[in-house]
XYZ file of C-alpha atoms in Angstrom:
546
model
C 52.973 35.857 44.827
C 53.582 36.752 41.119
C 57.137 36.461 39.697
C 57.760 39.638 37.855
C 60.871 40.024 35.995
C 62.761 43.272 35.553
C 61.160 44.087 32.427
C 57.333 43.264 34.321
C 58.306 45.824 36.946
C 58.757 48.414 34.838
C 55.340 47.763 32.950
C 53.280 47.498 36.359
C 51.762 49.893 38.728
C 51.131 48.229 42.590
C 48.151 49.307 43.785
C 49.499 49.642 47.412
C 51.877 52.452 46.145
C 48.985 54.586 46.121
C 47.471 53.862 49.146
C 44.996 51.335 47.835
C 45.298 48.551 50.991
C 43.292 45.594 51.922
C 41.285 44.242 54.550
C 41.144 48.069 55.691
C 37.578 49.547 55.895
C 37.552 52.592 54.760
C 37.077 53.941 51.105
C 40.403 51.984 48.650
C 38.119 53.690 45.650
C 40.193 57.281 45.683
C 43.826 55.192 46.155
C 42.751 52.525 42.906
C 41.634 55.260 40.617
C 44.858 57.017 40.934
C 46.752 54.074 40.418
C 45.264 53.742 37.198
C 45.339 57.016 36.061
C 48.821 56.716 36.825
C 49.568 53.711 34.752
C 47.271 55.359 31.746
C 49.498 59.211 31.646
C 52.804 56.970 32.214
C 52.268 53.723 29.481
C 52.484 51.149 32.463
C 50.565 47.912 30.805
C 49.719 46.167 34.274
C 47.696 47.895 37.808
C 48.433 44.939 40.250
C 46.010 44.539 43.145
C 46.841 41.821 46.732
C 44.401 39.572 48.122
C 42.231 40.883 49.895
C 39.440 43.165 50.423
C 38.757 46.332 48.749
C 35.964 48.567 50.301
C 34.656 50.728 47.546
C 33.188 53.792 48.904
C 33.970 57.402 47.384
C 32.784 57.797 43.198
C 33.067 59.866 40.173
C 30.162 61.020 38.133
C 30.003 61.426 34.514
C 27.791 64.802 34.209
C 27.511 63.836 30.585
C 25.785 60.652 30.879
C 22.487 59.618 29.011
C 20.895 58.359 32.670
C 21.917 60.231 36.000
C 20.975 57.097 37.608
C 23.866 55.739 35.578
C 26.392 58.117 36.118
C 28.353 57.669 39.494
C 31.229 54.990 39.419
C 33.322 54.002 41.482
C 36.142 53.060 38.909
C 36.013 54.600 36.194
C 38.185 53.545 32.950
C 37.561 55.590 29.687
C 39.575 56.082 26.559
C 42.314 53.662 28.346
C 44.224 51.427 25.838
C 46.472 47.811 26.289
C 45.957 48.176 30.273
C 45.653 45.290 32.757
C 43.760 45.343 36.222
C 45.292 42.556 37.853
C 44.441 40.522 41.162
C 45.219 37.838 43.385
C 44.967 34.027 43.255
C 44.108 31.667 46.074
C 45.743 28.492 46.779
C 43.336 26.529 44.144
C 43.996 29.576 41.619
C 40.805 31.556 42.255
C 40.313 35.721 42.248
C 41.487 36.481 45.663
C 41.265 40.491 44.991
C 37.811 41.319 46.160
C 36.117 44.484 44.978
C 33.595 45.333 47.429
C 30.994 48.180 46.482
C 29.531 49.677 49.650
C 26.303 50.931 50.326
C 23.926 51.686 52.858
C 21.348 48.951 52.465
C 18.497 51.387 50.810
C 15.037 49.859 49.004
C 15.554 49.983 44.985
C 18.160 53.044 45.347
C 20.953 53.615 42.374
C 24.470 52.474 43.242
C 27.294 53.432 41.452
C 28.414 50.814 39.139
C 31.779 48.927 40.730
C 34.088 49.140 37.559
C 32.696 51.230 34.208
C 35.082 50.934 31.683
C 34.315 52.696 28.031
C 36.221 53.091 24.912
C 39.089 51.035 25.890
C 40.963 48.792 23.377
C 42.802 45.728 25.204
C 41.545 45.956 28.328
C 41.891 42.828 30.158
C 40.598 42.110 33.699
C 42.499 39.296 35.528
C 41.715 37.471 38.917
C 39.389 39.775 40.189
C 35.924 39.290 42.532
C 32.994 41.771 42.994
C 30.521 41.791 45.296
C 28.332 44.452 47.069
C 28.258 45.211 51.348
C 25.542 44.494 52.734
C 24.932 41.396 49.991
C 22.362 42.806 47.493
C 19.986 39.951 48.466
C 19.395 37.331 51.439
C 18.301 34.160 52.152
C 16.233 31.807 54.925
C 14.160 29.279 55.709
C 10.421 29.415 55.819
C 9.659 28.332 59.725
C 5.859 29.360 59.433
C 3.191 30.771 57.494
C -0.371 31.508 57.745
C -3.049 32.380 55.244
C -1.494 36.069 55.005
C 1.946 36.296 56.496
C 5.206 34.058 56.014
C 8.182 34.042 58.919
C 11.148 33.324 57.580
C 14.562 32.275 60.003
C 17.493 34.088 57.697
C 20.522 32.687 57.261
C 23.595 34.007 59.674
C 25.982 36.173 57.695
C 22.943 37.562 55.315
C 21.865 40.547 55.490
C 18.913 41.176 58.099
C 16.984 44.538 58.333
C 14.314 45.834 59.557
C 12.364 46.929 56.230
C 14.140 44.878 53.346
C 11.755 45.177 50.532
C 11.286 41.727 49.160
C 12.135 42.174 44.909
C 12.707 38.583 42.965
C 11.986 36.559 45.597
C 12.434 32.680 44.791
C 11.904 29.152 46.711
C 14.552 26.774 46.820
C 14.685 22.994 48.093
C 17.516 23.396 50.417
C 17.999 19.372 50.834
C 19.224 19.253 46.680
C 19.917 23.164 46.576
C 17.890 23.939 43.684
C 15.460 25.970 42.681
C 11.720 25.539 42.417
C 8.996 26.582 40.722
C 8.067 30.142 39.288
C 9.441 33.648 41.052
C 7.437 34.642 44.309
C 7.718 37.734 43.510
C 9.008 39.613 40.148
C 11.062 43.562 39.830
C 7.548 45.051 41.474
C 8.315 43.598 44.250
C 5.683 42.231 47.310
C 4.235 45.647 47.514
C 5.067 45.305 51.614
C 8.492 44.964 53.207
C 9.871 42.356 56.096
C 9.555 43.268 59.640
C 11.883 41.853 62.605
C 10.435 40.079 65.093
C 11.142 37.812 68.026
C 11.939 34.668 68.557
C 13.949 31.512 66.974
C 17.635 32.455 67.327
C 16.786 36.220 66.582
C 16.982 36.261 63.290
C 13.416 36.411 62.147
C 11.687 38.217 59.299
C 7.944 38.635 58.924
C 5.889 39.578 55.756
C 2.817 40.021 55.829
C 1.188 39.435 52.232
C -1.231 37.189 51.690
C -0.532 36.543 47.888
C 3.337 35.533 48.998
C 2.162 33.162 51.479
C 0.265 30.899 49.542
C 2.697 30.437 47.075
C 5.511 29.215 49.701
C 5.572 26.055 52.319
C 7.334 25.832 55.805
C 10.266 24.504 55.513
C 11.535 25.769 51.862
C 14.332 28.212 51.312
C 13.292 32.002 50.434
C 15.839 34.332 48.600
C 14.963 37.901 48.030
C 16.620 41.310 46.982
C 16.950 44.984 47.758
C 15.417 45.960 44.211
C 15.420 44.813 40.749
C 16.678 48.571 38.873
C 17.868 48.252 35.239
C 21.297 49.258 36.522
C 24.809 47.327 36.168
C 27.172 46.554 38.369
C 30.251 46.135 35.846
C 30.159 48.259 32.263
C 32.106 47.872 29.546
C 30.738 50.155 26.935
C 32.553 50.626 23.111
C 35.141 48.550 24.225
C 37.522 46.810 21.046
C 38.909 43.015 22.150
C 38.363 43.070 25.731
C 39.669 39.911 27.755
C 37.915 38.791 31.199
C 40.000 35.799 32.930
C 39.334 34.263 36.163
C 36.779 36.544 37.519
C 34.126 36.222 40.244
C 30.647 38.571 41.009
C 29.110 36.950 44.409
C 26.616 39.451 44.768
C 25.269 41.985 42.444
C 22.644 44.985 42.357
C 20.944 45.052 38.833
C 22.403 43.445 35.765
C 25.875 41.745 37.214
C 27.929 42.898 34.148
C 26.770 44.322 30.613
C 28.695 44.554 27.397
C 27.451 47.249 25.182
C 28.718 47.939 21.525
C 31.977 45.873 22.552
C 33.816 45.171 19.537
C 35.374 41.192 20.537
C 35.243 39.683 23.752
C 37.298 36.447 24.657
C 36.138 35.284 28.300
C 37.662 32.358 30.729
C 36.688 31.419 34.055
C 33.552 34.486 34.275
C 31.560 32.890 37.565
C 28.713 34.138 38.560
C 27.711 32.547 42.168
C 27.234 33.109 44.953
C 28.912 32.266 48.189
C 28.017 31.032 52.038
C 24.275 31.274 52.460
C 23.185 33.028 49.810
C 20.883 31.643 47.460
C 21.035 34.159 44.954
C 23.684 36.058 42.675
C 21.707 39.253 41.068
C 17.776 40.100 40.690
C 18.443 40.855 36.536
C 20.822 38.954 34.380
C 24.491 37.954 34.767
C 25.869 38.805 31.250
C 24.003 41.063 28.994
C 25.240 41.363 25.457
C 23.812 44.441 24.102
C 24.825 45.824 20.694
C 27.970 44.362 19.638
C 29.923 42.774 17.424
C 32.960 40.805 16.721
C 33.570 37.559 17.737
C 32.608 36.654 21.176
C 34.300 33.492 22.982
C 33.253 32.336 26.089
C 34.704 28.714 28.115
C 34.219 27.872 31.569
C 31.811 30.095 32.486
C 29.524 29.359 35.648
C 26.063 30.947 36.336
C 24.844 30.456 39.335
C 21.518 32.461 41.333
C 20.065 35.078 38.834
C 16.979 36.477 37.917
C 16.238 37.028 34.770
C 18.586 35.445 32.153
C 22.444 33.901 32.339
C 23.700 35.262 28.912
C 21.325 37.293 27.167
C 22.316 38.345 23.634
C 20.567 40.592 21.704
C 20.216 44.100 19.390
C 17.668 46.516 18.710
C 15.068 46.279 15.972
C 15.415 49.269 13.551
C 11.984 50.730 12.751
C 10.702 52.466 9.488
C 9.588 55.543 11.265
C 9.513 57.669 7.690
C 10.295 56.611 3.791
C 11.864 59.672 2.834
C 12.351 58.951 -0.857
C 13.930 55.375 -2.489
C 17.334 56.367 -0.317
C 16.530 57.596 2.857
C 14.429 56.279 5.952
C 13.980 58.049 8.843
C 14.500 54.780 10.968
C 13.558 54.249 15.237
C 15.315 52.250 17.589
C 13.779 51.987 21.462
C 15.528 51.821 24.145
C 18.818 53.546 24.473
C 21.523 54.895 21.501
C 24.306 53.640 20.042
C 26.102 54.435 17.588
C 25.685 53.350 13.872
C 28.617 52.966 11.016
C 28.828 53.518 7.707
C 29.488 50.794 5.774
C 27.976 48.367 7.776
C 24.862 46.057 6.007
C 21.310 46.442 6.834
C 18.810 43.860 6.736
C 15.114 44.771 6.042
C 12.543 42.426 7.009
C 8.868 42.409 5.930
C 6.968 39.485 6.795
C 9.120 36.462 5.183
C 10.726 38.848 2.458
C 14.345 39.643 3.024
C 16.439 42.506 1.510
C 19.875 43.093 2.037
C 21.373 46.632 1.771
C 24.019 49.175 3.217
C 24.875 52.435 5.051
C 26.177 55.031 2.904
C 25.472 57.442 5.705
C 23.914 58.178 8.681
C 23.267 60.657 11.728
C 21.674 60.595 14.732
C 18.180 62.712 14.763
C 17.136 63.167 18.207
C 14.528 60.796 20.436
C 11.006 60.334 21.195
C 8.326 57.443 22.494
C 10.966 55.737 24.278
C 13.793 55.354 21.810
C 15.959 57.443 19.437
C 15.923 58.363 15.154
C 18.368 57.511 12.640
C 18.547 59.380 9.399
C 19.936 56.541 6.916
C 20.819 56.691 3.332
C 21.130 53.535 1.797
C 23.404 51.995 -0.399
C 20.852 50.813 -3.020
C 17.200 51.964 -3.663
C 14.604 50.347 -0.786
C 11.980 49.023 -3.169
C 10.323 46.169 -0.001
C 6.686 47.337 0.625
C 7.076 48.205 4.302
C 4.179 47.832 6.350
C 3.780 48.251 10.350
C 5.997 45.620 11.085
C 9.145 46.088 8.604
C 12.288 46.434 10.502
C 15.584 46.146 9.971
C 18.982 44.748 11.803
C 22.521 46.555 10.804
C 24.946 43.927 11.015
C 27.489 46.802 13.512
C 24.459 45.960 16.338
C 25.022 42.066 15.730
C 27.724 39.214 16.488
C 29.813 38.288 13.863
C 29.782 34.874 15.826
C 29.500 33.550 19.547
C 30.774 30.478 21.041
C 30.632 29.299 24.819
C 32.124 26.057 25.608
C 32.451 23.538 28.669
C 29.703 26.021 30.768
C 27.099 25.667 33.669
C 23.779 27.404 34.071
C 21.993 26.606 36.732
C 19.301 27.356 39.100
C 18.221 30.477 37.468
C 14.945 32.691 37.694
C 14.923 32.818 33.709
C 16.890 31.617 30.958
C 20.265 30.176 30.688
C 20.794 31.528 27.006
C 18.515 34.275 25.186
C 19.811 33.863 21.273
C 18.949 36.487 18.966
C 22.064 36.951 17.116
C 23.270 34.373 13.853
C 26.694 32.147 13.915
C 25.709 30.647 17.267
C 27.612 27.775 18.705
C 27.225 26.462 21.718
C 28.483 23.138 22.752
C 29.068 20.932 26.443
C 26.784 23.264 28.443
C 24.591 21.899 31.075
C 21.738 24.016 32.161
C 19.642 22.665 35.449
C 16.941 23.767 37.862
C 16.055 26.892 35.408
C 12.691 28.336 35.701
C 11.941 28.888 31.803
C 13.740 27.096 28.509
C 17.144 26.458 29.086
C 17.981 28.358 25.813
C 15.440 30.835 24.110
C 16.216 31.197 20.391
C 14.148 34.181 18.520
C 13.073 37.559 18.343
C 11.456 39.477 20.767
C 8.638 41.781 18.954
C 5.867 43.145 21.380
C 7.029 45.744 23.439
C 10.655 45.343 23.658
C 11.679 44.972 19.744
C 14.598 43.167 20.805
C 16.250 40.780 17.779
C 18.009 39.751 15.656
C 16.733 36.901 14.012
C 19.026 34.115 14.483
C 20.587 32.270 11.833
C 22.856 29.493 11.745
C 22.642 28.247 15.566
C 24.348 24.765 16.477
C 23.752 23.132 19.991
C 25.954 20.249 20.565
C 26.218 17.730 23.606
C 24.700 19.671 26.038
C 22.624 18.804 28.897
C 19.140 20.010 30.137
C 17.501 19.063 33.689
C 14.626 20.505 35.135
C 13.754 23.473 32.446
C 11.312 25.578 31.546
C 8.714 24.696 34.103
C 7.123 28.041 33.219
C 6.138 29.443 30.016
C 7.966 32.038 28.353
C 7.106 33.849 25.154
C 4.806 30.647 24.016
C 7.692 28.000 24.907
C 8.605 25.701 27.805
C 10.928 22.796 28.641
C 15.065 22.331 27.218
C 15.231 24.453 24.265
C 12.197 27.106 22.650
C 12.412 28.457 18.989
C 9.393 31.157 18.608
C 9.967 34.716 17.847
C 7.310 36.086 19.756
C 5.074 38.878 18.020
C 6.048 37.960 14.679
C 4.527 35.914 12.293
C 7.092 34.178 9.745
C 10.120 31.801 9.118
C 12.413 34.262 11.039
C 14.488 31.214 12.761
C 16.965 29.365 10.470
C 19.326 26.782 10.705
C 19.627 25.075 13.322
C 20.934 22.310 14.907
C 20.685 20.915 17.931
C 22.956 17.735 18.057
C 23.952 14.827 20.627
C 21.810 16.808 23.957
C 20.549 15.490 26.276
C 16.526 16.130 27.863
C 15.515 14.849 31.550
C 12.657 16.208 33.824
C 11.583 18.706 31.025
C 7.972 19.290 29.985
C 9.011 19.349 26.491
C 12.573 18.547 24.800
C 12.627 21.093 21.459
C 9.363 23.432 20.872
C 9.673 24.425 17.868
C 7.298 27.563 16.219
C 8.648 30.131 13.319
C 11.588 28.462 12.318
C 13.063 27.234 8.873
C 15.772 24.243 8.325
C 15.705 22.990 11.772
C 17.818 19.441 12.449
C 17.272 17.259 15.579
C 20.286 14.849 15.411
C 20.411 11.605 17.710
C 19.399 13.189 21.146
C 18.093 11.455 24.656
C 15.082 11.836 26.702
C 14.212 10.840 30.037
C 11.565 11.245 31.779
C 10.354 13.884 29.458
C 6.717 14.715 28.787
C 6.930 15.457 25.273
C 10.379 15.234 23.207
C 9.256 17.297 20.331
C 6.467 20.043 19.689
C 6.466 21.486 16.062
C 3.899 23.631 14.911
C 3.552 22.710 11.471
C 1.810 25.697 10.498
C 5.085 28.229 11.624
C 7.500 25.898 10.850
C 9.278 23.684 7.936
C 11.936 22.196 6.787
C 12.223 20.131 10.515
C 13.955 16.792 10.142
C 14.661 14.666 13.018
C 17.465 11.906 12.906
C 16.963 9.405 15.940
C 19.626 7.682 17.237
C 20.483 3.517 15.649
């Protein structure tokens, strides 16, 4: 029970009020979003939700959305200042509000996102879990296989239908509950689905693929998913000093939350895992960082079960799509748009030159081959020879800094950390039973144009166990430094301090970086505590331990 004083009371909005109730199973979406439209015409501060359960049915759409497939929600917060959405706590002082987003248990189909929340300036989400109904993936044991077909025994309470696609799929050891080796099966999926069948205690699956089979053994755990869409199950979009405390996803379609051209984040207690027999969390990442900037700090956050990455940071490369005269570029970003500003800096790179300039102005000028223009004037004259690979980075797309603290990655599909942006710290994080390098540091050139280039990254007393058992972008093992595409000293001071290697293939490969320092770390059973490539990389001292 919260203790609300006279003054809280008149700041808060109860959910119930509205008809929003728990534990009932019918569609609380309708009742919630008029409780906080409610609290945004009427300057209430706080929505307060009950433990419970929250079945999510009904939507809104946003006909003006860039995607379609992104434009049905089932909360919907936009141009909302200073509110609160506020749960429960258990007995141990866990989210006991669950939001549950229903569906109907469709292949690779579009749900609406659970909470979408854009423009909003001190939001702050309190003691609240998400999940999806059915679970967006299940889980079993492998009880036999033959040279093209796998049966697989799921797990009671996981979801169990007759033509489940089979998307991400991953083997576990269920004896040590961690994952092993690469994905069965990637965001293409098996190309067949599971059947029912008889036997065991009825709960039997059946694929029949040949190229699954031989990659599994009787007797390991499976997970799988419905799909793997580039979709997101919580959205904050343009949002200025957001706070998420004490939150909870258990089971996710897409990318489990995203944070795109956020302005500040400060996060506590985010948890991503999931809970009774599943295996696994979400088929795509569990925090995307996309665009922003500000400072971002992050403590006590728990990945648990996702496919690809746990945090992934990164921007969008600028192109040179047209020199218009010593002032203006006609510059190319891919993927999706955001906004630019004027006033913020703009980095050109060409090969190992550097030039720093501004944005006097800008507009946006339409899209084409899978991105969108920029008309930019500049500051001060661009006088770099450009060639095919000059880019550029405007520091509005890029952390000011990011720090995560006292954090667990673990038995992911991917990455723990993807690092593109500068002012990096990361310190007392323990990443285990992770499928490529703990923590990825670098560009990404070919095909995606994903960057920055980081500069100024310190990793201090953390732990890696069981990494990067798979290659990824020319790395493998505890930490990788490579922008991959690129040919240059685009990765720049660096330390990694005090961490700790054991059951890696390699401890630190090192390619494309500048001013790197390896300061008194341990190794156990590790094949190889250091690969440098001398010929990307200098400036690498290493300072063992007395």
């Amino acid at each position: 029970m919260l203790n609300l004083t006279e003054q809280d009371l008149e700041n808060c909005v109860f959910a119930r009020d509205f008809g929003a109730v728990p534990d009932v199973p019918f569609d609380q979406a309708e009742a919630l979003r008029q409780a906080i439209t409610f609290a945004a015409t009427h300057c209430k501060s706080r929505v307060l939700l009950e433990r419970g359960k929250y079945y999510l049915y009904s939507f809104v759409t946003d006909e003006d959305a860039e995607r379609q497939d992104w434009a049905r929600r089932h909360l919907w917060l936009h141009d909302i200042h200073g509110l609160t959405l506020e749960g429960a706590v258990d007995e141990e002082g866990n989210p006991a509000s669950l939001l549950v987003g229903c569906h109907k248990g469709e292949n690779e189909a579009y749900l609406p996102a659970i909470l979408w929340a854009e423009r909003c300036e001190d939001l702050q989400l309190r003691n609240l879990k998400f999940s999806r109904e059915p679970a967006y993936s299940s889980a079993g044991i492998i009880v036999d296989k033959g040279d093209d077909f796998l049966i697989v025994e799921v797990f009671e309470s996981n979801p169990y239908i007759d033509g489940m696609a089979c998307f991400c799929a991953n083997r576990f050891d269920l004896q040590a509950g961690a994952l092993v080796g690469e994905s069965v099966t990637y965001g293409q999926g098996a190309g067949v689905n599971w059947r029912c069948i008889e036997g065991g205690e009825g709960r039997r699956l059946r694929l029949d693929s040949a190229e699954v089979a031989e990659k599994v053994t009787v007797g390991e755990g499976l997970s799988w998913h419905f799909g793997a869409n580039t979709e997101f199950q919580l959205q904050f979009k343009e949002c200025s000093r957001l706070w998420l405390n004490n939150l909870h996803t258990v089971s996710s379609n897409g990318f489990a939350m995203q944070t795109e051209s956020c302005n500040g984040v400060k996060a506590n207690r985010v948890r991503f895992q999931p809970e009774g027999q599943l295996l696994f969390t979400a088929p795509r990442d569990a925090w995307k960082i996309y665009k922003c900037e500000g400072d971002f700090e992050i403590e006590h956050m728990y990945v648990e079960g996702v496919r690809m990455d746990g945090q992934n940071m990164h921007s969008t490369f600028l192109l040179v799509d047209k020199v218009i005269d010593r002032y203006h570029l006609r510059l190319w970003a891919k993927w999706s748009y955001a906004p630019l500003r004027t006033g913020s800096r703009l980095t050109f790179y060409n090969g190992d030159d550097q030039m720093e300039n501004g944005i006097r102005s800008w507009q946006p000028d339409g899209s084409g081959n899978g991105g969108y223009y920029y008309l930019i004037e500049c500051e001060q004259p661009v006088d770099l020879p450009l060639n095919l690979n000059a880019h550029a980075v405007p520091s509005c797309w890029e952390l000011n800094a990011y720090t995560i603290k006292h954090s667990v990655f673990r038995n992911i599909a991917g990455s723990g950390h993807i690092v593109k942006h500068s002012h990096v710290t990361i310190e007392d994080v323990s990443y285990q039973n992770l499928m490529n390098v703990g923590i990825l540091i670098g560009a990404e050139w070919t095909d995606f144009y994903e960057g920055g280039h980081p500069n100024g990254v310190t990793i201090r007393r953390c732990s890696f166990d069981n990494c990067g058992f798979t290659p990824r972008c020319g790395v493998t093992g505890g930490i990788g430094i490579r922008s991959e595409g690129l040919e240059g000293f685009y990765n720049k001071n660096i330390v990694i301090e005090e961490c700790t290697f054991r059951h890696v293939p390699i401890g630190v490969d090192v390619h494309h970086a500048e001013g790197v320092r390896l300061v008194c770390n341990r190794f156990h059973n590790v094949g190889q505590p250091f690969r440098i490539d001398p010929s990307t990389s200098r400036m690498i001292i290493i300072e063992e331990r007395k």
